[in-house]
Short mmCIF file of C-alpha atoms in Angstrom, two decimals:
data_model
loop_
_atom_site.label_atom_id
_atom_site.label_comp_id
_atom_site.label_asym_id
_atom_site.label_seq_id
_atom_site.Cartn_x
_atom_site.Cartn_y
_atom_site.Cartn_z
CA UNK A 1 -22.40 -60.16 75.66
CA UNK A 2 -25.84 -58.36 74.76
CA UNK A 3 -26.79 -59.84 78.02
CA UNK A 4 -23.41 -58.02 79.98
CA UNK A 5 -24.03 -55.08 78.03
CA UNK A 6 -28.07 -54.72 79.50
CA UNK A 7 -26.91 -54.89 82.56
CA UNK A 8 -24.18 -52.88 82.40
CA UNK A 9 -27.03 -50.41 80.52
CA UNK A 10 -29.73 -50.85 83.66
CA UNK A 11 -26.73 -50.78 86.64
CA UNK A 12 -26.65 -47.98 88.61
CA UNK A 13 -23.71 -45.56 88.12
CA UNK A 14 -23.21 -43.37 91.14
CA UNK A 15 -20.00 -41.83 93.15
CA UNK A 16 -19.44 -43.87 95.71
CA UNK A 17 -18.99 -41.53 99.50
CA UNK A 18 -16.69 -44.54 101.28
CA UNK A 19 -13.78 -44.47 98.72
CA UNK A 20 -14.55 -41.63 96.79
CA UNK A 21 -14.33 -43.37 93.31
CA UNK A 22 -16.61 -43.45 90.77
CA UNK A 23 -18.30 -46.83 91.26
CA UNK A 24 -21.57 -48.91 90.07
CA UNK A 25 -24.38 -50.86 92.11
CA UNK A 26 -25.77 -54.79 90.92
CA UNK A 27 -29.06 -52.52 90.96
CA UNK A 28 -30.23 -55.55 88.38
CA UNK A 29 -30.71 -58.59 91.30
CA UNK A 30 -27.69 -60.10 88.96
CA UNK A 31 -25.82 -63.08 90.49
CA UNK A 32 -23.46 -61.55 92.91
CA UNK A 33 -20.65 -63.62 91.00
CA UNK A 34 -21.47 -62.86 87.83
CA UNK A 35 -21.53 -59.11 88.70
CA UNK A 36 -18.51 -58.88 90.76
CA UNK A 37 -16.68 -60.95 87.55
CA UNK A 38 -17.75 -57.85 85.12
CA UNK A 39 -17.95 -54.89 87.40
CA UNK A 40 -14.75 -53.31 86.02
CA UNK A 41 -15.61 -54.18 82.30
CA UNK A 42 -18.48 -52.49 83.01
CA UNK A 43 -17.70 -49.93 84.89
CA UNK A 44 -14.88 -48.66 82.37
CA UNK A 45 -17.02 -49.28 79.53
CA UNK A 46 -19.60 -46.70 81.07
CA UNK A 47 -16.82 -44.09 81.86
CA UNK A 48 -15.48 -44.52 78.63
CA UNK A 49 -18.82 -43.35 77.40
CA UNK A 50 -19.16 -40.42 79.78
CA UNK A 51 -16.11 -39.33 78.81
CA UNK A 52 -17.44 -38.82 75.15
CA UNK A 53 -20.54 -37.25 75.92
CA UNK A 54 -23.48 -39.57 76.60
CA UNK A 55 -24.79 -38.31 79.44
CA UNK A 56 -27.48 -38.60 81.43
CA UNK A 57 -29.79 -36.14 83.89
CA UNK A 58 -28.76 -38.39 87.04
CA UNK A 59 -25.14 -37.71 85.61
CA UNK A 60 -25.39 -34.53 86.42
CA UNK A 61 -25.96 -35.10 90.04
CA UNK A 62 -23.10 -37.44 90.36
CA UNK A 63 -20.36 -35.45 88.09
CA UNK A 64 -21.49 -32.42 90.60
CA UNK A 65 -20.18 -34.09 93.34
CA UNK A 66 -16.82 -34.94 92.31
CA UNK A 67 -16.44 -31.59 91.26
CA UNK A 68 -17.66 -30.11 94.90
CA UNK A 69 -14.56 -32.94 96.76
CA UNK A 70 -12.97 -29.69 96.45
CA UNK A 71 -13.60 -26.99 98.86
CA UNK A 72 -11.61 -24.66 96.82
CA UNK A 73 -14.76 -24.62 94.08
CA UNK A 74 -16.94 -24.95 97.13
CA UNK A 75 -15.96 -21.46 97.98
CA UNK A 76 -15.70 -19.89 94.57
CA UNK A 77 -19.57 -20.80 95.04
CA UNK A 78 -19.80 -19.15 97.58
CA UNK A 79 -18.26 -15.67 97.73
CA UNK A 80 -19.46 -15.91 94.19
CA UNK A 81 -23.50 -16.23 95.39
CA UNK A 82 -23.86 -14.86 98.68
CA UNK A 83 -27.98 -15.27 98.64
CA UNK A 84 -29.15 -18.38 97.13
CA UNK A 85 -32.76 -18.37 97.01
CA UNK A 86 -34.44 -22.00 95.05
CA UNK A 87 -38.38 -21.19 94.15
CA UNK A 88 -40.26 -23.75 93.59
CA UNK A 89 -38.57 -26.43 96.06
CA UNK A 90 -40.66 -28.92 96.42
CA UNK A 91 -39.95 -30.06 92.57
CA UNK A 92 -35.96 -29.91 93.34
CA UNK A 93 -34.30 -33.57 93.02
CA UNK A 94 -33.22 -34.64 96.39
CA UNK A 95 -29.73 -35.25 95.13
CA UNK A 96 -29.90 -31.79 94.10
CA UNK A 97 -30.52 -30.48 97.49
CA UNK A 98 -28.30 -32.05 98.95
CA UNK A 99 -25.84 -30.61 97.15
CA UNK A 100 -26.89 -27.41 97.63
CA UNK A 101 -26.70 -27.59 101.48
CA UNK A 102 -23.32 -29.02 100.69
CA UNK A 103 -22.46 -25.51 98.99
CA UNK A 104 -24.94 -22.73 100.37
CA UNK A 105 -26.40 -24.11 104.01
CA UNK A 106 -23.83 -21.95 105.87
CA UNK A 107 -23.12 -18.98 108.43
CA UNK A 108 -21.76 -16.79 105.43
CA UNK A 109 -24.46 -17.08 103.23
CA UNK A 110 -28.36 -16.86 103.10
CA UNK A 111 -29.92 -19.55 101.77
CA UNK A 112 -33.72 -19.70 101.64
CA UNK A 113 -36.23 -22.32 99.64
CA UNK A 114 -39.38 -20.91 98.40
CA UNK A 115 -41.85 -23.58 97.71
CA UNK A 116 -45.00 -25.24 99.06
CA UNK A 117 -44.88 -29.36 99.60
CA UNK A 118 -48.05 -30.20 99.08
CA UNK A 119 -47.68 -29.12 95.66
CA UNK A 120 -45.03 -31.73 94.90
CA UNK A 121 -47.21 -33.68 91.83
CA UNK A 122 -43.71 -36.07 90.33
CA UNK A 123 -44.63 -39.38 90.60
CA UNK A 124 -41.70 -41.14 92.93
CA UNK A 125 -40.66 -37.15 94.17
CA UNK A 126 -40.59 -37.55 97.88
CA UNK A 127 -41.76 -34.58 99.62
CA UNK A 128 -39.56 -32.27 100.73
CA UNK A 129 -39.11 -32.40 104.48
CA UNK A 130 -40.48 -29.66 106.12
CA UNK A 131 -37.75 -28.12 109.09
CA UNK A 132 -40.32 -26.01 110.74
CA UNK A 133 -38.34 -24.58 113.57
CA UNK A 134 -36.56 -22.34 110.47
CA UNK A 135 -39.76 -21.94 108.47
CA UNK A 136 -41.73 -18.90 107.93
CA UNK A 137 -45.22 -20.19 107.33
CA UNK A 138 -47.02 -17.80 104.27
CA UNK A 139 -50.61 -19.38 103.83
CA UNK A 140 -52.35 -16.06 103.14
CA UNK A 141 -54.06 -16.74 99.26
CA UNK A 142 -55.09 -13.63 97.96
CA UNK A 143 -56.21 -16.05 94.75
CA UNK A 144 -59.22 -17.20 96.17
CA UNK A 145 -61.70 -16.38 98.82
CA UNK A 146 -63.07 -18.48 101.89
CA UNK A 147 -65.88 -20.27 100.23
CA UNK A 148 -63.12 -21.66 97.90
CA UNK A 149 -60.34 -22.30 101.63
CA UNK A 150 -62.75 -23.63 103.39
CA UNK A 151 -63.24 -27.47 101.97
CA UNK A 152 -59.46 -27.09 100.05
CA UNK A 153 -58.65 -27.44 103.16
CA UNK A 154 -61.26 -30.49 104.42
CA UNK A 155 -58.83 -31.62 101.00
CA UNK A 156 -55.97 -30.82 102.09
CA UNK A 157 -55.34 -29.55 106.11
CA UNK A 158 -51.75 -29.47 106.57
CA UNK A 159 -51.66 -26.44 104.33
CA UNK A 160 -54.29 -24.22 106.40
CA UNK A 161 -54.38 -21.67 103.67
CA UNK A 162 -56.24 -18.42 105.05
CA UNK A 163 -57.72 -16.35 102.23
CA UNK A 164 -57.78 -12.47 102.28
CA UNK A 165 -61.49 -11.68 103.96
CA UNK A 166 -61.71 -8.54 100.91
CA UNK A 167 -61.62 -11.56 98.35
CA UNK A 168 -64.74 -13.02 97.03
CA UNK A 169 -64.89 -16.50 95.17
CA UNK A 170 -68.55 -19.18 94.46
CA UNK A 171 -68.88 -22.33 96.65
CA UNK A 172 -67.27 -25.35 94.52
CA UNK A 173 -69.47 -26.90 92.81
CA UNK A 174 -70.23 -30.65 93.22
CA UNK A 175 -71.54 -32.14 89.13
CA UNK A 176 -73.51 -35.48 89.33
CA UNK A 177 -73.51 -36.86 85.79
CA UNK A 178 -75.24 -40.73 84.67
CA UNK A 179 -73.38 -39.19 80.71
CA UNK A 180 -69.45 -38.30 80.67
CA UNK A 181 -70.57 -36.95 76.99
CA UNK A 182 -72.94 -34.06 78.75
CA UNK A 183 -70.04 -33.68 81.25
CA UNK A 184 -67.87 -30.70 79.70
CA UNK A 185 -71.82 -28.58 78.11
CA UNK A 186 -72.90 -28.96 81.48
CA UNK A 187 -69.70 -26.94 82.46
CA UNK A 188 -70.08 -24.31 79.89
CA UNK A 189 -73.24 -23.56 80.80
CA UNK A 190 -72.55 -23.33 84.39
CA UNK A 191 -70.20 -20.25 83.30
CA UNK A 192 -72.71 -18.77 80.98
CA UNK A 193 -75.15 -19.17 84.51
CA UNK A 194 -72.14 -17.76 86.81
CA UNK A 195 -71.81 -15.15 84.27
CA UNK A 196 -74.91 -13.39 84.26
CA UNK A 197 -75.04 -13.45 88.19
CA UNK A 198 -71.83 -11.74 88.91
CA UNK A 199 -70.16 -8.99 86.75
CA UNK A 200 -66.35 -9.75 88.04
CA UNK A 201 -66.63 -12.78 87.10
CA UNK A 202 -67.92 -11.98 83.43
CA UNK A 203 -64.90 -9.45 83.64
CA UNK A 204 -62.06 -11.83 84.74
CA UNK A 205 -59.55 -12.33 82.18
CA UNK A 206 -58.44 -15.35 83.36
CA UNK A 207 -58.92 -18.82 81.75
CA UNK A 208 -61.64 -21.65 82.27
CA UNK A 209 -59.67 -25.31 81.99
CA UNK A 210 -61.15 -28.71 82.14
CA UNK A 211 -58.36 -30.85 84.50
CA UNK A 212 -57.64 -34.11 83.49
CA UNK A 213 -55.61 -37.47 85.10
CA UNK A 214 -55.25 -38.46 82.25
CA UNK A 215 -54.82 -37.34 78.50
CA UNK A 216 -56.67 -39.88 77.17
CA UNK A 217 -59.68 -38.69 79.02
CA UNK A 218 -60.13 -35.87 76.30
CA UNK A 219 -61.69 -38.05 73.82
CA UNK A 220 -64.73 -39.33 76.24
CA UNK A 221 -65.32 -35.75 76.83
CA UNK A 222 -64.86 -34.21 73.10
CA UNK A 223 -65.29 -37.47 70.98
CA UNK A 224 -63.30 -37.52 68.21
CA UNK A 225 -60.84 -34.85 69.76
CA UNK A 226 -57.24 -36.11 71.05
CA UNK A 227 -55.17 -34.24 73.73
CA UNK A 228 -53.59 -31.41 72.47
CA UNK A 229 -49.93 -30.77 73.78
CA UNK A 230 -49.14 -27.44 74.98
CA UNK A 231 -45.88 -27.46 72.96
CA UNK A 232 -47.53 -27.77 69.57
CA UNK A 233 -49.38 -24.75 69.86
CA UNK A 234 -48.97 -22.29 67.18
CA UNK A 235 -46.58 -19.76 66.88
CA UNK A 236 -47.77 -16.24 67.99
CA UNK A 237 -48.00 -14.13 64.53
CA UNK A 238 -45.14 -11.72 65.57
CA UNK A 239 -43.04 -14.56 65.45
CA UNK A 240 -44.32 -15.91 62.30
CA UNK A 241 -44.07 -12.56 60.91
CA UNK A 242 -40.83 -11.47 62.01
CA UNK A 243 -39.33 -14.64 60.51
CA UNK A 244 -40.90 -14.50 57.43
CA UNK A 245 -38.70 -11.31 56.97
CA UNK A 246 -36.03 -12.44 58.50
CA UNK A 247 -35.69 -14.55 55.83
CA UNK A 248 -36.21 -12.36 52.56
CA UNK A 249 -33.76 -10.12 53.30
CA UNK A 250 -31.00 -12.74 53.70
CA UNK A 251 -33.00 -14.31 50.58
CA UNK A 252 -32.40 -10.63 48.40
CA UNK A 253 -29.11 -9.94 50.20
CA UNK A 254 -27.49 -13.36 48.99
CA UNK A 255 -28.90 -12.93 45.80
CA UNK A 256 -26.66 -9.67 45.39
CA UNK A 257 -23.60 -11.63 46.04
CA UNK A 258 -22.75 -11.70 50.25
CA UNK A 259 -22.07 -15.12 50.82
CA UNK A 260 -21.50 -14.55 54.82
CA UNK A 261 -21.67 -17.68 56.93
CA UNK A 262 -23.30 -15.53 59.81
CA UNK A 263 -25.09 -13.53 57.19
CA UNK A 264 -28.53 -14.85 59.03
CA UNK A 265 -27.10 -14.08 62.76
CA UNK A 266 -26.02 -10.91 61.62
CA UNK A 267 -29.44 -9.65 60.15
CA UNK A 268 -31.47 -11.41 63.54
CA UNK A 269 -29.42 -9.35 66.10
CA UNK A 270 -29.43 -5.74 63.73
CA UNK A 271 -30.04 -2.63 65.66
CA UNK A 272 -33.17 -2.35 62.86
CA UNK A 273 -35.00 -5.77 64.45
CA UNK A 274 -35.84 -4.11 67.60
CA UNK A 275 -37.85 -1.59 65.35
CA UNK A 276 -39.42 -4.52 63.05
CA UNK A 277 -40.99 -5.57 66.05
CA UNK A 278 -43.09 -2.51 67.87
CA UNK A 279 -44.12 -1.52 64.20
CA UNK A 280 -45.11 -5.78 63.52
CA UNK A 281 -46.80 -5.27 67.01
CA UNK A 282 -49.00 -2.42 66.19
CA UNK A 283 -49.54 -4.06 62.88
CA UNK A 284 -51.40 -7.15 64.45
CA UNK A 285 -52.75 -4.83 67.46
CA UNK A 286 -54.89 -2.99 64.51
CA UNK A 287 -54.84 -5.79 61.93
CA UNK A 288 -53.77 -3.49 58.80
CA UNK A 289 -50.35 -3.12 57.11
CA UNK A 290 -51.40 0.15 55.48
CA UNK A 291 -51.09 2.36 58.18
CA UNK A 292 -47.41 1.17 58.83
CA UNK A 293 -45.72 0.27 55.51
CA UNK A 294 -43.80 3.67 55.14
CA UNK A 295 -41.89 2.48 58.70
CA UNK A 296 -41.77 -1.05 57.31
CA UNK A 297 -40.27 -0.40 54.14
CA UNK A 298 -37.75 1.79 56.02
CA UNK A 299 -36.71 -0.95 58.02
CA UNK A 300 -36.22 -3.53 55.57
CA UNK A 301 -34.40 -1.08 53.28
CA UNK A 302 -32.07 0.30 55.68
CA UNK A 303 -30.70 -3.66 56.19
CA UNK A 304 -30.78 -4.39 52.74
CA UNK A 305 -28.67 -1.49 51.95
CA UNK A 306 -26.17 -2.22 54.72
CA UNK A 307 -25.58 -5.87 53.35
CA UNK A 308 -25.05 -4.75 49.89
CA UNK A 309 -28.79 -5.74 48.36
CA UNK A 310 -31.15 -2.86 46.75
CA UNK A 311 -34.46 -1.55 48.26
CA UNK A 312 -37.51 -2.62 47.82
CA UNK A 313 -40.82 -0.13 46.50
CA UNK A 314 -43.82 -0.31 48.46
CA UNK A 315 -45.93 -2.62 46.18
CA UNK A 316 -43.80 -5.62 46.58
CA UNK A 317 -45.37 -8.88 46.88
CA UNK A 318 -44.19 -9.20 50.33
CA UNK A 319 -46.00 -6.77 51.74
CA UNK A 320 -49.35 -8.80 50.72
CA UNK A 321 -47.85 -12.01 52.23
CA UNK A 322 -47.77 -10.09 55.81
CA UNK A 323 -50.99 -9.14 55.16
CA UNK A 324 -52.39 -12.30 54.41
CA UNK A 325 -51.06 -13.96 57.47
CA UNK A 326 -52.22 -11.24 59.35
CA UNK A 327 -56.34 -12.32 58.39
CA UNK A 328 -55.09 -16.14 58.69
CA UNK A 329 -54.88 -14.83 62.43
CA UNK A 330 -58.25 -13.20 62.53
CA UNK A 331 -60.48 -15.91 60.94
CA UNK A 332 -59.03 -18.00 63.24
CA UNK A 333 -59.48 -16.75 66.24
CA UNK A 334 -63.09 -15.64 65.05
CA UNK A 335 -64.36 -19.13 63.73
CA UNK A 336 -63.47 -21.26 66.77
CA UNK A 337 -66.24 -23.06 68.21
CA UNK A 338 -66.24 -23.99 71.97
CA UNK A 339 -65.96 -27.79 70.92
CA UNK A 340 -62.44 -27.21 69.09
CA UNK A 341 -61.44 -24.83 72.28
CA UNK A 342 -57.95 -25.99 73.33
CA UNK A 343 -59.32 -26.44 77.02
CA UNK A 344 -58.24 -29.14 78.19
CA UNK A 345 -55.47 -29.55 80.23
CA UNK A 346 -53.57 -32.39 82.72
CA UNK A 347 -53.18 -31.11 85.75
CA UNK A 348 -49.76 -31.45 86.27
CA UNK A 349 -49.25 -29.24 83.24
CA UNK A 350 -51.20 -26.03 85.02
CA UNK A 351 -49.30 -25.98 87.92
CA UNK A 352 -48.23 -22.32 88.61
CA UNK A 353 -51.41 -20.70 86.81
CA UNK A 354 -54.18 -18.75 87.55
CA UNK A 355 -57.92 -19.54 86.49
CA UNK A 356 -60.72 -18.09 86.36
CA UNK A 357 -62.54 -21.56 86.39
CA UNK A 358 -61.62 -25.24 86.47
CA UNK A 359 -63.85 -28.36 86.03
CA UNK A 360 -61.53 -31.58 87.43
CA UNK A 361 -62.98 -35.01 85.73
CA UNK A 362 -62.36 -38.51 87.48
CA UNK A 363 -62.80 -41.38 85.06
CA UNK A 364 -61.25 -45.39 85.27
CA UNK A 365 -59.60 -45.47 89.01
CA UNK A 366 -61.91 -42.63 90.35
CA UNK A 367 -58.91 -41.51 92.50
CA UNK A 368 -59.55 -38.12 93.19
CA UNK A 369 -63.20 -38.86 93.26
CA UNK A 370 -62.03 -41.61 96.61
CA UNK A 371 -59.42 -39.10 97.71
CA UNK A 372 -62.60 -36.25 98.07
CA UNK A 373 -64.70 -39.16 99.68
CA UNK A 374 -61.87 -40.46 102.69
CA UNK A 375 -61.63 -36.37 103.56
CA UNK A 376 -64.96 -36.22 104.31
CA UNK A 377 -64.96 -39.48 106.51
CA UNK A 378 -67.16 -41.25 103.82
CA UNK A 379 -64.61 -43.85 102.55
CA UNK A 380 -62.03 -45.70 104.32
CA UNK A 381 -59.99 -47.13 102.84
CA UNK A 382 -57.01 -44.67 101.53
CA UNK A 383 -56.18 -46.24 98.38
CA UNK A 384 -54.23 -42.92 96.92
CA UNK A 385 -50.29 -42.11 97.38
CA UNK A 386 -49.62 -38.59 98.56
CA UNK A 387 -49.44 -37.42 94.86
CA UNK A 388 -52.79 -37.89 93.68
CA UNK A 389 -53.62 -36.46 96.68
CA UNK A 390 -51.70 -33.46 96.14
CA UNK A 391 -52.98 -33.26 92.79
CA UNK A 392 -56.15 -32.55 93.78
CA UNK A 393 -54.89 -29.40 95.75
CA UNK A 394 -53.40 -28.02 93.01
CA UNK A 395 -56.66 -28.20 90.85
CA UNK A 396 -58.58 -27.06 93.56
CA UNK A 397 -56.10 -24.11 94.40
CA UNK A 398 -55.74 -22.70 91.04
CA UNK A 399 -59.27 -21.01 90.26
CA UNK A 400 -59.97 -17.14 91.62
CA UNK A 401 -64.04 -17.54 91.47
CA UNK A 402 -65.40 -21.41 90.51
CA UNK A 403 -64.01 -25.12 91.30
CA UNK A 404 -66.37 -27.53 89.50
CA UNK A 405 -65.85 -31.49 90.44
CA UNK A 406 -67.73 -33.91 88.22
CA UNK A 407 -68.82 -37.12 90.16
CA UNK A 408 -70.94 -39.96 88.66
CA UNK A 409 -74.34 -40.68 90.13
CA UNK A 410 -73.04 -44.16 91.41
CA UNK A 411 -70.65 -42.61 94.06
CA UNK A 412 -73.12 -40.22 95.21
CA UNK A 413 -75.54 -40.61 98.04
CA UNK A 414 -77.57 -39.13 101.08
CA UNK A 415 -74.23 -39.23 103.63
CA UNK A 416 -72.20 -37.89 101.15
CA UNK A 417 -75.41 -34.88 100.31
CA UNK A 418 -75.26 -34.08 103.79
CA UNK A 419 -71.16 -33.59 104.36
CA UNK A 420 -71.08 -31.46 101.79
CA UNK A 421 -74.17 -29.20 100.68
CA UNK A 422 -72.93 -26.42 103.60
CA UNK A 423 -69.80 -26.06 101.59
CA UNK A 424 -70.61 -26.96 98.18
CA UNK A 425 -72.55 -26.23 95.83
CA UNK A 426 -75.05 -29.48 94.36
CA UNK A 427 -75.97 -29.55 90.22
CA UNK A 428 -77.74 -32.57 88.79
CA UNK A 429 -77.43 -32.59 84.99
#
């Protein structure tokens, strides 16, 4: 029975458009006779689990199809949302696209899909089909100058990116290396060099990031470091301080005899919390509690008194705790070194961002290097898929000023130099 249970879990559950019923497909290459024997039991078990709330991602599409079998439900949605705009359309699941077309692709609704098919960078996600007869192309970039758009169009000719004439960037750089451990420091040196030469680059507030295809490449660039998941970044000081004060208020009010189970929710939604946010922002900006202590204690005591707790005085230890947290953030920001910076990210993670500069590295299979060579006519075999091709395009199109691509000296040759030197700057480290 374990084998049947495993087959049940792995078989494709779907909505059969012909029978208009929930159905099960033999997607595990099981003997068809055995599949037919157990199909009813398997399907019954799956539906029972769904009724109990054990749903998976694809179930949202399956049950939406069932829901939309009723024209009444479709009409409700059409009338409720006359204007429908889908941003980042290239990331929409094909099943989701079919559902949205079913509802909104008609003469009554205004249905627009906004996106860039060349930013389809999720593996196994098909490129969206673009009907050019009903497409308005926005290919003018206000992010970078023609120094970036010209080589970018060699990488992705169909994108046909144009740049506003008043925007200036640097020629992209090929950083030729023999020692992987020198790549990161060479990139930082390049940034210093360009900052010295160009005031606009120096004054830009955009970030510089190192972009990688695989997370474990982090330790190649920075020995001993591991990829820092962006979801694990430290809570901002405003949130930290607000949570400390809310927990402090909750504790004192409870100690005064208020046992309301929704007390913390009451505190968080209190009208004075918006005032607290403003005071905390000012404290963080000025890095000192002393100037705003009176405002802070008035807010705290107002909530305490309303909750049935006594007021606190200006010498309460809570203010020392707040000041210590502010100081800890100051020390953290000042003491961090270049090598400790969290500036290495996957290409996937920066889609949608605008960066001052980006360094792209390419190790192991060197798919990105092969793409560059292929697009410049120096590598015949097209050994890459559109997803990797799109990743190169996304990485290069993030920058306002400078794009750097690190290439191993063994992959470099005179033919490549002759093809690239007019639109790329060549740096050997």
